[in-house]
Each structure stands twice: as C-alpha cells, then as structure tokens.
Amino acid sequence: MSAPEQKRDFVVEMFHRINRLRQKVGAREGDSRPGFIDPGAIARAEKIVENKEVEFSHEMASALARINDAWANTKIAPRFVQRLRSDANNIKDLADTYHYQLMAHFGESLRDFCEKLDVNNKAHHVIVQAHIDAMLAAHNKNIRAYGGTQAQELKDMVAKAIAQHS
Amino acid sequence: MQIAFTDPTKQEKAYDLKGLRILIIEDYPFIAELMQSLLHEMGVGDVVVAPSISVAKEKIAESNATASAAAIDAVILDWLMPDGTGLELLQWVRSHDSESIRFLPVIVCSAHASQDMVSQSRDAGAHEVMVKPVSADKLAKRLVHVIDKPRPFLKTSDFFGPDRRRRDIDFRGDEKRKAQAETIKVNYERP
C-alpha cells in the first residue's frame, strides 16, 4: 500500500475475488458465457420430488404429531414457541411442495400467529388449537384445494376463533 | 456426465459439479433429504446437512478454517430455524476472520418469504434468495447464478457482502450514494 493510500479514509472497499467456483465446475478459461447444469440431470432430479409424493401422507401425519407435541410443550414452557413456529413453517413447506394449498394456508397462518402469541393469554390458546384442529381435519379428509365447501368450513372455523379471541 | 450443447450463448459443456461441496442448513429432515437428493442427482459431489444454526457454524468452521479442497463451496440456508434465524448465521459468516468463510456464497431458502426477510437477508450479505417450495429447476438456476455471476463484495461502515446492485444501469436521478471515487478502495485477489 502506498503512503498516500494509507492516510486515506476509505468509505467503501470493494473486493474482486477469483471465481473459484467457475474453475471448479470446468468452465472454459477465458469464456465469459454463462454455463448450465445438464438439463437431463435437472429433469431426473425433478422426478425425485414427484416420486417422494407417495410419502406425503405419512410425513404430514408425523409433522402434525410433532406440532401437537410442540404446542403441548409451549403451553408449559413458552420457550418452545420457536419450535411451534418452526413446525408450522415446516408444515407449510411440505404442503407447498406437494400443492396441498389448504394445509399450506393453515401452516402459514399459524406460523405468523406465533410471532404475536402470548402463551399466558388463554384466548390465544383457542386460536392455536383451532389451527391444529383444522390441519388435522384437512389431513384426515385429504382436502387438498384451498376452495370447496369442506375447505371453507375449516377456514371459517379458524377465522371465527381468530375474530373472537384476538 | 458432461453433455454436448448447441446454444451459442452458453458454455459448450454442462457444468461438472462433482467437485463441489454444498452445505444445506435445514431443520426439517424430509426437506433436507429431498434437497440433498436433488443436488446429488444434478451431480454435486458432496452435500452436507446441518439441522441447526449451531451445527452449521461448527461444520463451516471445521471445513473452511483455511482454504482447502475440502472447504464448503456454497451454503443453502433455511431462514427459519428452531435455534434462530438465518440472519444470525449470515452475520456470523460475513464477520468471520477467515476469508474462506467470510466470502462464502450463501443462498437463503425459505417458505417464509416476506419482503422483510428478503431485505434482511440481502442487507446481511446473502447472494441469492430462493422461495420454497423447493424444485430442481429453482435450485439449478440459483446455483448457476452463484457460479456465473459472483458480484464483488463491498465493505462499508454498516455492510459487508456481495454488491446489492445486480445491474450496471445508467442512473439519471439525484446522486444518493455517499462514496466518491477517491474514497473507494478496490482490491483484486491475486491467484
């Protein structure tokens, strides 16, 4: 570093790094064109997601059992609320992956409610329980779509709990 | 396996990912295994999973304490974890003493994709944000983007991470940036 540079007070430093990833994946040296991943491999990978759908029902049942446990624990020890929130988010994630829109909706709604959940407020217990009951019912009745009479009934049940106990 | 490709705007051969080591930070085993399988199928040689922020820190520190062939090349980070958020991990990575950790590419991946989350992750130094549900196509696109478009890192009084501006466009409005040319120091890494 030169002497005048040492004295200078830099506001921004910019770092240009060697692109080691590009070297590692075999991009041709000096060729700045973008690369790609083998489309056949991407298609095969996409098939893995589809093939795992047979595990959805069993996996969702396990996720619902976990969130039930997390809620039981949260009522005793509020520090478990992060676990409850994370489990609700995982239910949304799993449901979204296999296009179970109603389940994803309840998972997201419960996850967001966890941000303001006051475990000492009994009214909030009703709201959490309504979400869990709705998710269990959606799973037991295998309701996939967000619309439809049965889905609407479950959404109304949760909406009513929120309206009455918020 | 590399295949021939005829698109003249792209490299001639598909990227060979077998030399890459990718860390997935994901607490949900089903999704973690799914992502691991997708990456393996796409040819990634080594995919490591950490089920919590604390385990992820251990794995990164262990693998990337010094630059080596066994170092983790990129991280896929679930934003909402039982022991914290992705923000904590990003801050830890970007403030680390080791260059091999500080400059690590991080792709934030979340089912909780609010505007706040996107802003927070960008401002904490994430390279990319991927909204779940996860798919092979989305993963491949983010990965190729990280490989092909490594934005320079910027260090200011309140930020360290990849340049948040993605395009060089001619801006005609009032100048809001604080830095003048003489207060910008440019560092080029030497081979």
Coordinates of C-alpha atoms in Angstrom, one line a residue:
Chain A
M1 CA 0.0 0.0 0.0
S2 CA 1.4 3.4 -1.0
A3 CA 1.9 6.1 1.6
P4 CA -0.9 8.4 0.4
E5 CA -3.3 5.4 0.3
Q6 CA -2.5 4.7 4.0
K7 CA -3.6 8.1 5.0
R8 CA -6.9 8.0 3.1
D9 CA -10.1 7.2 4.9
F10 CA -11.9 4.8 2.6
V11 CA -15.7 4.9 2.8
V12 CA -16.1 1.8 0.6
E13 CA -13.8 -1.1 0.0
M14 CA -14.5 -3.3 -3.0
F15 CA -13.2 -6.9 -3.2
H16 CA -12.9 -8.6 -6.6
R17 CA -12.4 -12.3 -5.9
I18 CA -11.1 -15.1 -8.1
N19 CA -14.1 -17.1 -9.3
R20 CA -13.0 -20.5 -7.9
L21 CA -16.4 -22.0 -8.3
R22 CA -16.3 -21.4 -12.1
Q23 CA -12.9 -23.0 -12.2
K24 CA -14.1 -26.0 -10.1
V25 CA -17.1 -26.8 -12.4
G26 CA -15.0 -26.8 -15.5
A27 CA -16.0 -23.5 -17.2
R28 CA -13.7 -22.9 -20.1
E29 CA -11.0 -20.4 -19.3
G30 CA -11.5 -17.1 -20.9
D31 CA -15.1 -17.9 -22.0
S32 CA -17.4 -15.5 -20.2
R33 CA -20.6 -17.1 -21.5
P34 CA -22.9 -18.4 -18.8
G35 CA -22.9 -22.1 -18.1
F36 CA -25.6 -24.6 -17.4
I37 CA -26.4 -27.7 -15.5
D38 CA -27.2 -30.8 -17.6
P39 CA -31.0 -30.5 -18.3
G40 CA -31.3 -34.3 -18.2
A41 CA -30.0 -34.2 -14.6
I42 CA -32.4 -31.5 -13.7
A43 CA -35.3 -33.5 -15.1
R44 CA -34.2 -36.6 -13.2
A45 CA -33.9 -34.5 -10.0
E46 CA -37.4 -33.1 -10.6
K47 CA -38.7 -36.7 -10.8
I48 CA -37.3 -37.3 -7.3
V49 CA -39.6 -34.7 -5.9
E50 CA -42.6 -36.3 -7.7
N51 CA -41.6 -39.8 -6.6
K52 CA -41.5 -38.8 -3.0
E53 CA -45.1 -37.7 -3.1
V54 CA -46.1 -41.2 -2.0
E55 CA -44.5 -40.4 1.4
F56 CA -46.6 -37.2 1.8
S57 CA -49.4 -38.6 3.8
H58 CA -47.2 -40.4 6.3
E59 CA -44.8 -37.4 6.5
M60 CA -47.7 -35.0 7.1
A61 CA -49.1 -37.2 9.9
S62 CA -45.7 -37.1 11.6
A63 CA -45.4 -33.4 11.1
L64 CA -48.9 -33.0 12.7
A65 CA -47.9 -35.2 15.7
R66 CA -44.8 -33.0 16.1
I67 CA -46.7 -29.8 16.1
N68 CA -49.2 -31.2 18.6
D69 CA -46.3 -32.1 20.9
A70 CA -44.7 -28.7 20.4
W71 CA -47.9 -27.0 21.3
A72 CA -48.3 -29.2 24.5
N73 CA -44.7 -28.2 25.4
T74 CA -45.3 -24.5 24.6
K75 CA -48.3 -24.3 27.0
I76 CA -46.0 -25.5 29.8
A77 CA -42.8 -23.7 28.8
P78 CA -43.1 -20.7 26.4
R79 CA -39.6 -21.1 25.2
F80 CA -40.9 -23.8 22.9
V81 CA -42.8 -21.3 20.8
Q82 CA -39.9 -21.1 18.4
R83 CA -40.3 -24.9 17.9
L84 CA -44.0 -24.4 17.3
R85 CA -43.4 -21.7 14.8
S86 CA -40.7 -23.8 13.0
D87 CA -43.0 -26.8 12.9
A88 CA -45.8 -24.7 11.4
N89 CA -43.4 -23.4 8.8
N90 CA -42.3 -26.9 8.0
I91 CA -45.9 -28.0 7.5
K92 CA -46.4 -25.1 5.1
D93 CA -43.2 -26.1 3.3
L94 CA -44.2 -29.8 2.9
A95 CA -47.7 -28.9 1.9
D96 CA -46.5 -26.3 -0.7
T97 CA -44.1 -28.9 -2.2
Y98 CA -47.0 -31.2 -3.0
H99 CA -49.6 -28.5 -3.7
Y100 CA -51.8 -29.0 -0.6
Q101 CA -53.0 -25.5 -0.6
L102 CA -55.3 -25.6 2.3
M103 CA -52.7 -27.2 4.6
A104 CA -50.1 -24.7 3.4
H105 CA -52.6 -21.8 4.3
F106 CA -53.1 -23.1 7.9
G107 CA -49.4 -23.7 8.3
E108 CA -48.5 -20.2 7.2
S109 CA -51.3 -18.7 9.3
L110 CA -50.2 -20.5 12.5
R111 CA -46.5 -19.7 11.8
D112 CA -47.4 -16.0 11.5
F113 CA -49.6 -16.1 14.6
C114 CA -46.7 -17.5 16.6
E115 CA -44.9 -14.1 16.2
K116 CA -47.5 -12.5 18.4
L117 CA -48.5 -15.5 20.5
D118 CA -48.8 -14.7 24.2
V119 CA -48.8 -18.1 26.0
N120 CA -50.3 -16.6 29.1
N121 CA -53.3 -15.4 27.2
K122 CA -55.9 -18.3 27.2
A123 CA -57.7 -16.7 24.2
H124 CA -54.6 -17.3 22.2
H125 CA -54.7 -21.0 23.1
V126 CA -58.1 -21.2 21.3
I127 CA -56.6 -19.8 18.2
V128 CA -53.6 -22.1 18.1
Q129 CA -55.8 -25.1 18.9
A130 CA -58.2 -24.1 16.1
H131 CA -55.3 -24.1 13.6
I132 CA -54.1 -27.5 14.8
D133 CA -57.6 -29.0 14.7
A134 CA -58.2 -27.6 11.2
M135 CA -54.9 -29.0 9.9
L136 CA -55.7 -32.5 11.4
A137 CA -59.2 -32.4 9.8
A138 CA -57.7 -31.3 6.4
H139 CA -55.3 -34.2 6.6
N140 CA -57.8 -36.8 7.7
K141 CA -60.3 -35.8 5.0
N142 CA -57.4 -35.4 2.4
I143 CA -58.5 -31.9 1.4
R144 CA -56.0 -30.5 -1.0
A145 CA -57.5 -27.4 -2.6
Y146 CA -58.0 -24.0 -0.9
G147 CA -61.5 -23.7 -2.2
G148 CA -64.6 -26.0 -1.8
T149 CA -67.2 -26.5 0.8
Q150 CA -65.2 -28.5 3.3
A151 CA -62.1 -26.3 3.0
Q152 CA -64.3 -23.2 3.5
E153 CA -65.8 -24.7 6.7
L154 CA -62.4 -25.3 8.2
K155 CA -61.2 -21.8 7.2
D156 CA -64.3 -20.3 8.7
M157 CA -63.7 -22.2 11.9
V158 CA -60.2 -20.8 12.2
A159 CA -61.3 -17.3 11.2
K160 CA -64.0 -17.4 13.8
A161 CA -61.5 -18.4 16.5
I162 CA -59.2 -15.5 15.5
A163 CA -62.1 -13.0 15.4
Q164 CA -63.4 -14.0 18.8
H165 CA -60.2 -14.5 20.6
S166 CA -57.7 -12.0 19.2
Chain B
M1 CA -21.6 -36.7 -17.1
Q2 CA -21.0 -33.7 -19.4
I3 CA -23.1 -33.4 -22.4
A4 CA -22.8 -31.5 -25.7
F5 CA -25.0 -28.5 -26.0
T6 CA -25.6 -26.2 -29.0
D7 CA -26.8 -22.9 -27.5
P8 CA -24.2 -20.5 -28.8
T9 CA -24.9 -18.0 -25.9
K10 CA -23.8 -20.6 -23.3
Q11 CA -20.7 -22.6 -22.5
E12 CA -20.4 -25.7 -24.7
K13 CA -20.4 -28.3 -21.9
A14 CA -22.7 -28.6 -18.9
Y15 CA -21.0 -27.8 -15.6
D16 CA -19.4 -30.7 -13.8
L17 CA -20.5 -30.3 -10.2
K18 CA -18.8 -33.3 -8.7
G19 CA -16.0 -31.2 -7.2
L20 CA -18.5 -29.1 -5.3
R21 CA -19.2 -29.4 -1.6
I22 CA -22.5 -27.8 -0.5
L23 CA -23.9 -27.3 2.9
I24 CA -27.7 -27.4 3.4
I25 CA -28.8 -25.8 6.7
E26 CA -32.4 -27.2 7.1
D27 CA -34.1 -28.4 10.3
Y28 CA -36.8 -30.4 8.6
P29 CA -35.3 -33.8 7.7
F30 CA -37.7 -34.6 4.9
I31 CA -36.9 -31.3 3.0
A32 CA -33.2 -31.6 3.8
E33 CA -33.1 -35.1 2.3
L34 CA -35.1 -34.0 -0.7
M35 CA -32.7 -31.2 -1.4
Q36 CA -29.7 -33.4 -0.8
S37 CA -31.1 -35.9 -3.4
L38 CA -31.8 -33.2 -5.9
L39 CA -28.2 -31.8 -5.6
H40 CA -26.7 -35.3 -5.9
E41 CA -28.8 -36.1 -9.0
M42 CA -27.6 -32.8 -10.5
G43 CA -24.1 -34.1 -10.0
V44 CA -22.9 -32.3 -6.8
G45 CA -20.2 -34.5 -5.3
D46 CA -20.7 -33.7 -1.7
V47 CA -23.8 -32.5 0.1
V48 CA -23.6 -31.9 3.8
V49 CA -26.6 -31.2 6.0
A50 CA -26.8 -29.2 9.3
P51 CA -30.1 -29.4 11.2
S52 CA -29.4 -26.2 13.3
I53 CA -27.6 -22.9 13.1
S54 CA -25.1 -24.1 15.8
V55 CA -24.2 -27.3 14.0
A56 CA -23.9 -25.3 10.8
K57 CA -21.4 -23.0 12.4
E58 CA -19.4 -25.9 13.6
K59 CA -19.3 -27.6 10.2
I60 CA -18.4 -24.3 8.4
A61 CA -15.7 -23.5 10.9
E62 CA -14.3 -27.1 10.7
S63 CA -14.3 -27.2 6.9
N64 CA -13.3 -23.7 6.0
A65 CA -10.9 -22.6 8.7
T66 CA -8.4 -22.4 5.9
A67 CA -8.9 -22.5 2.1
S68 CA -8.6 -26.2 1.0
A69 CA -10.1 -28.6 -1.4
A70 CA -12.4 -29.9 1.4
A71 CA -13.9 -26.5 2.1
I72 CA -17.6 -25.9 1.7
D73 CA -18.2 -24.1 -1.6
A74 CA -21.7 -22.7 -1.0
V75 CA -24.4 -22.7 1.6
I76 CA -28.1 -23.2 1.2
L77 CA -29.7 -21.7 4.3
D78 CA -33.3 -22.1 5.6
W79 CA -34.3 -18.8 7.1
L80 CA -36.4 -20.1 9.9
M81 CA -34.6 -22.5 12.2
P82 CA -35.6 -23.8 15.7
D83 CA -32.5 -22.2 17.2
G84 CA -32.6 -18.8 15.4
T85 CA -33.0 -17.3 12.0
G86 CA -30.7 -17.3 9.0
L87 CA -29.8 -13.7 9.9
E88 CA -27.7 -14.9 12.8
L89 CA -25.8 -17.3 10.5
L90 CA -25.3 -14.7 7.8
Q91 CA -23.9 -12.2 10.3
W92 CA -21.6 -14.8 11.7
V93 CA -20.3 -15.8 8.2
R94 CA -19.8 -12.2 7.0
S95 CA -18.0 -11.1 10.1
H96 CA -15.7 -14.1 10.3
D97 CA -11.9 -13.7 10.4
S98 CA -11.3 -16.5 7.9
E99 CA -11.6 -15.3 4.3
S100 CA -12.7 -18.7 3.2
I101 CA -15.8 -18.3 5.5
R102 CA -16.3 -14.5 5.1
F103 CA -16.7 -14.7 1.3
L104 CA -18.8 -17.9 1.3
P105 CA -21.7 -17.8 -1.2
V106 CA -25.0 -18.1 0.7
I107 CA -28.4 -18.9 -0.9
V108 CA -31.2 -18.2 1.5
C109 CA -34.1 -20.6 1.0
S110 CA -37.3 -20.2 2.8
A111 CA -41.1 -20.8 2.9
H112 CA -41.2 -17.6 4.9
A113 CA -40.5 -15.2 2.1
S114 CA -41.8 -11.9 3.3
Q115 CA -40.4 -8.6 2.0
D116 CA -38.8 -8.1 5.4
M117 CA -37.0 -11.4 5.1
V118 CA -35.8 -10.7 1.6
S119 CA -34.5 -7.2 2.7
Q120 CA -32.9 -8.6 5.8
S121 CA -31.1 -11.4 4.0
R122 CA -29.9 -9.1 1.3
D123 CA -28.6 -6.5 3.8
A124 CA -26.9 -9.2 5.8
G125 CA -25.0 -10.4 2.7
A126 CA -26.9 -13.2 1.1
H127 CA -26.1 -13.9 -2.5
E128 CA -29.5 -15.2 -3.6
V129 CA -33.0 -15.8 -2.1
M130 CA -34.9 -18.8 -3.1
V131 CA -38.6 -19.1 -2.2
K132 CA -39.8 -22.5 -1.3
P133 CA -41.3 -24.9 -2.3
V134 CA -38.0 -26.3 -3.5
S135 CA -37.6 -27.6 -7.0
A136 CA -34.7 -28.9 -9.1
D137 CA -35.2 -26.1 -11.6
K138 CA -35.1 -23.4 -8.9
L139 CA -32.0 -24.9 -7.2
A140 CA -30.2 -25.3 -10.5
K141 CA -30.9 -21.7 -11.5
R142 CA -29.7 -20.3 -8.2
L143 CA -26.6 -22.4 -8.2
V144 CA -25.6 -21.4 -11.8
H145 CA -26.2 -17.8 -10.9
V146 CA -23.9 -18.0 -7.9
I147 CA -21.3 -19.7 -10.1
D148 CA -21.6 -17.4 -13.1
K149 CA -22.3 -14.0 -11.5
P150 CA -20.1 -13.6 -8.5
R151 CA -20.8 -9.9 -7.6
P152 CA -17.8 -8.1 -6.0
F153 CA -18.0 -7.8 -2.2
L154 CA -18.4 -4.4 -0.7
K155 CA -17.4 -3.3 2.8
T156 CA -18.9 -0.1 4.2
S157 CA -19.4 1.1 7.7
D158 CA -22.6 -0.9 8.0
F159 CA -22.4 -3.6 5.3
F160 CA -20.2 -6.4 4.2
G161 CA -21.4 -8.7 1.4
P162 CA -22.0 -9.1 -2.3
D163 CA -22.8 -5.8 -4.1
R164 CA -26.6 -5.4 -3.7
R165 CA -26.8 -3.8 -7.1
R166 CA -27.1 -6.5 -9.7
R167 CA -27.0 -4.5 -12.9
D168 CA -24.9 -1.7 -14.3
I169 CA -27.6 0.8 -15.4
D170 CA -27.3 4.4 -16.3
F171 CA -28.9 6.2 -13.4
R172 CA -30.2 9.7 -14.1
G173 CA -31.7 10.8 -10.7
D174 CA -30.0 12.7 -7.9
E175 CA -26.8 11.1 -6.6
K176 CA -27.6 9.5 -3.2
R177 CA -24.5 7.4 -2.8
K178 CA -22.1 8.7 -0.1
A179 CA -18.9 7.4 -1.6
Q180 CA -16.9 9.5 -4.1
A181 CA -14.4 7.8 -6.4
E182 CA -11.5 8.8 -4.3
T183 CA -12.9 7.2 -1.2
I184 CA -13.4 3.8 -2.8
K185 CA -10.6 1.3 -2.5
V186 CA -10.6 -1.6 -4.9
N187 CA -8.9 -4.9 -4.0
Y188 CA -8.2 -7.6 -6.6
E189 CA -7.4 -11.0 -5.2
R190 CA -4.2 -12.4 -6.5
P191 CA -4.0 -16.0 -7.7

